[in-house]
Amino acid sequence: MAATKYNFILAIAAILVPSSLATDFVVGDDKGWTINFDYQAWAQGKDFHVGDKLVLKYSEGAHNVLRVNGTGFQECAAPEGTEALSSGKNEIILATPGRK
């Protein structure tokens, strides 16, 4: 009986643990967050999942980060009132599935 209970717990853990592991992605890899960089090419082939973290590293005072949706990214435009992140290292957790 104890072995059956142990096997059941082990099976549940084997199912749940991989789905709860998150990955930190440094946007731009060693180039970081900068100008004249193809972030679409950087993202191609990467599998992003809910709980993953986008880490944006850049020179404080030289660059900043604005949160926009896909259209805003394509048009390089942020809605009025969008707050700039400017610490030099920002982290954005992917909280929902789907394209942003």
Tab-separated table of C-alpha atoms in Angstrom:
chain	number	residue	atom	x	y	z
A	1	MET	CA	0.000	0.000	0.000
A	2	ALA	CA	2.798	2.433	0.896
A	3	ALA	CA	4.570	1.677	-2.392
A	4	THR	CA	1.396	2.455	-4.372
A	5	LYS	CA	0.955	5.784	-2.577
A	6	TYR	CA	4.646	6.610	-3.159
A	7	ASN	CA	4.361	5.772	-6.883
A	8	PHE	CA	1.242	7.927	-7.186
A	9	ILE	CA	2.985	10.907	-5.565
A	10	LEU	CA	6.028	10.380	-7.781
A	11	ALA	CA	3.832	10.279	-10.903
A	12	ILE	CA	2.058	13.516	-9.936
A	13	ALA	CA	5.406	15.211	-9.243
A	14	ALA	CA	6.748	14.061	-12.621
A	15	ILE	CA	3.779	15.718	-14.320
A	16	LEU	CA	3.697	18.962	-12.332
A	17	VAL	CA	7.354	19.824	-11.802
A	18	PRO	CA	8.388	20.374	-15.458
A	19	SER	CA	5.403	22.643	-16.064
A	20	SER	CA	6.324	24.771	-13.060
A	21	LEU	CA	9.924	25.381	-14.133
A	22	ALA	CA	10.402	28.858	-15.555
A	23	THR	CA	13.191	30.096	-17.788
A	24	ASP	CA	14.930	33.467	-17.600
A	25	PHE	CA	15.585	34.880	-21.084
A	26	VAL	CA	18.106	37.716	-21.302
A	27	VAL	CA	16.652	39.737	-24.167
A	28	GLY	CA	19.342	40.223	-26.804
A	29	ASP	CA	21.630	37.702	-25.072
A	30	ASP	CA	25.097	39.262	-24.655
A	31	LYS	CA	24.076	42.434	-26.577
A	32	GLY	CA	21.294	43.192	-24.105
A	33	TRP	CA	18.616	45.807	-24.725
A	34	THR	CA	20.031	48.278	-27.240
A	35	ILE	CA	19.383	49.978	-30.560
A	36	ASN	CA	20.024	48.499	-34.014
A	37	PHE	CA	19.318	44.934	-32.904
A	38	ASP	CA	16.828	42.512	-34.494
A	39	TYR	CA	14.756	41.312	-31.526
A	40	GLN	CA	12.365	39.418	-33.781
A	41	ALA	CA	15.279	37.313	-35.035
A	42	TRP	CA	16.458	36.892	-31.427
A	43	ALA	CA	13.023	35.593	-30.361
A	44	GLN	CA	12.639	33.245	-33.329
A	45	GLY	CA	12.974	29.617	-32.311
A	46	LYS	CA	12.612	30.326	-28.599
A	47	ASP	CA	9.700	28.718	-26.745
A	48	PHE	CA	8.236	31.115	-24.209
A	49	HIS	CA	5.865	29.836	-21.526
A	50	VAL	CA	3.738	31.333	-18.777
A	51	GLY	CA	6.030	32.016	-15.838
A	52	ASP	CA	9.110	32.648	-17.977
A	53	LYS	CA	10.942	35.896	-17.334
A	54	LEU	CA	12.248	38.395	-19.881
A	55	VAL	CA	15.334	40.101	-18.459
A	56	LEU	CA	16.242	43.389	-20.113
A	57	LYS	CA	19.784	44.625	-19.432
A	58	TYR	CA	21.002	47.999	-20.665
A	59	SER	CA	23.038	51.031	-19.623
A	60	GLU	CA	21.066	53.004	-17.061
A	61	GLY	CA	20.436	56.488	-18.398
A	62	ALA	CA	21.334	55.519	-21.970
A	63	HIS	CA	18.266	53.384	-22.752
A	64	ASN	CA	14.875	52.545	-21.305
A	65	VAL	CA	12.060	50.034	-21.766
A	66	LEU	CA	8.420	50.744	-22.573
A	67	ARG	CA	5.795	48.012	-22.268
A	68	VAL	CA	3.757	47.822	-25.460
A	69	ASN	CA	1.642	45.247	-27.269
A	70	GLY	CA	2.595	43.655	-30.598
A	71	THR	CA	1.209	46.552	-32.632
A	72	GLY	CA	3.085	49.083	-30.522
A	73	PHE	CA	6.295	47.104	-31.022
A	74	GLN	CA	5.826	46.894	-34.810
A	75	GLU	CA	5.040	50.618	-35.032
A	76	CYS	CA	7.669	51.602	-32.444
A	77	ALA	CA	4.992	53.598	-30.625
A	78	ALA	CA	3.741	53.556	-27.041
A	79	PRO	CA	0.369	54.826	-25.836
A	80	GLU	CA	0.442	58.207	-24.127
A	81	GLY	CA	1.145	57.833	-20.424
A	82	THR	CA	3.202	54.644	-20.787
A	83	GLU	CA	5.706	54.587	-17.938
A	84	ALA	CA	9.349	54.097	-18.918
A	85	LEU	CA	11.367	51.475	-17.060
A	86	SER	CA	14.889	52.829	-16.679
A	87	SER	CA	16.774	50.960	-13.944
A	88	GLY	CA	19.244	49.282	-16.314
A	89	LYS	CA	17.851	45.840	-15.505
A	90	ASN	CA	14.153	45.136	-15.745
A	91	GLU	CA	12.344	41.823	-15.521
A	92	ILE	CA	8.987	41.087	-17.088
A	93	ILE	CA	7.232	37.859	-16.123
A	94	LEU	CA	5.047	36.321	-18.813
A	95	ALA	CA	1.795	35.932	-16.903
A	96	THR	CA	-0.586	34.829	-19.664
A	97	PRO	CA	-0.309	32.604	-22.755
A	98	GLY	CA	-0.473	33.902	-26.316
A	99	ARG	CA	1.082	36.600	-28.437
A	100	LYS	CA	1.525	39.935	-26.737
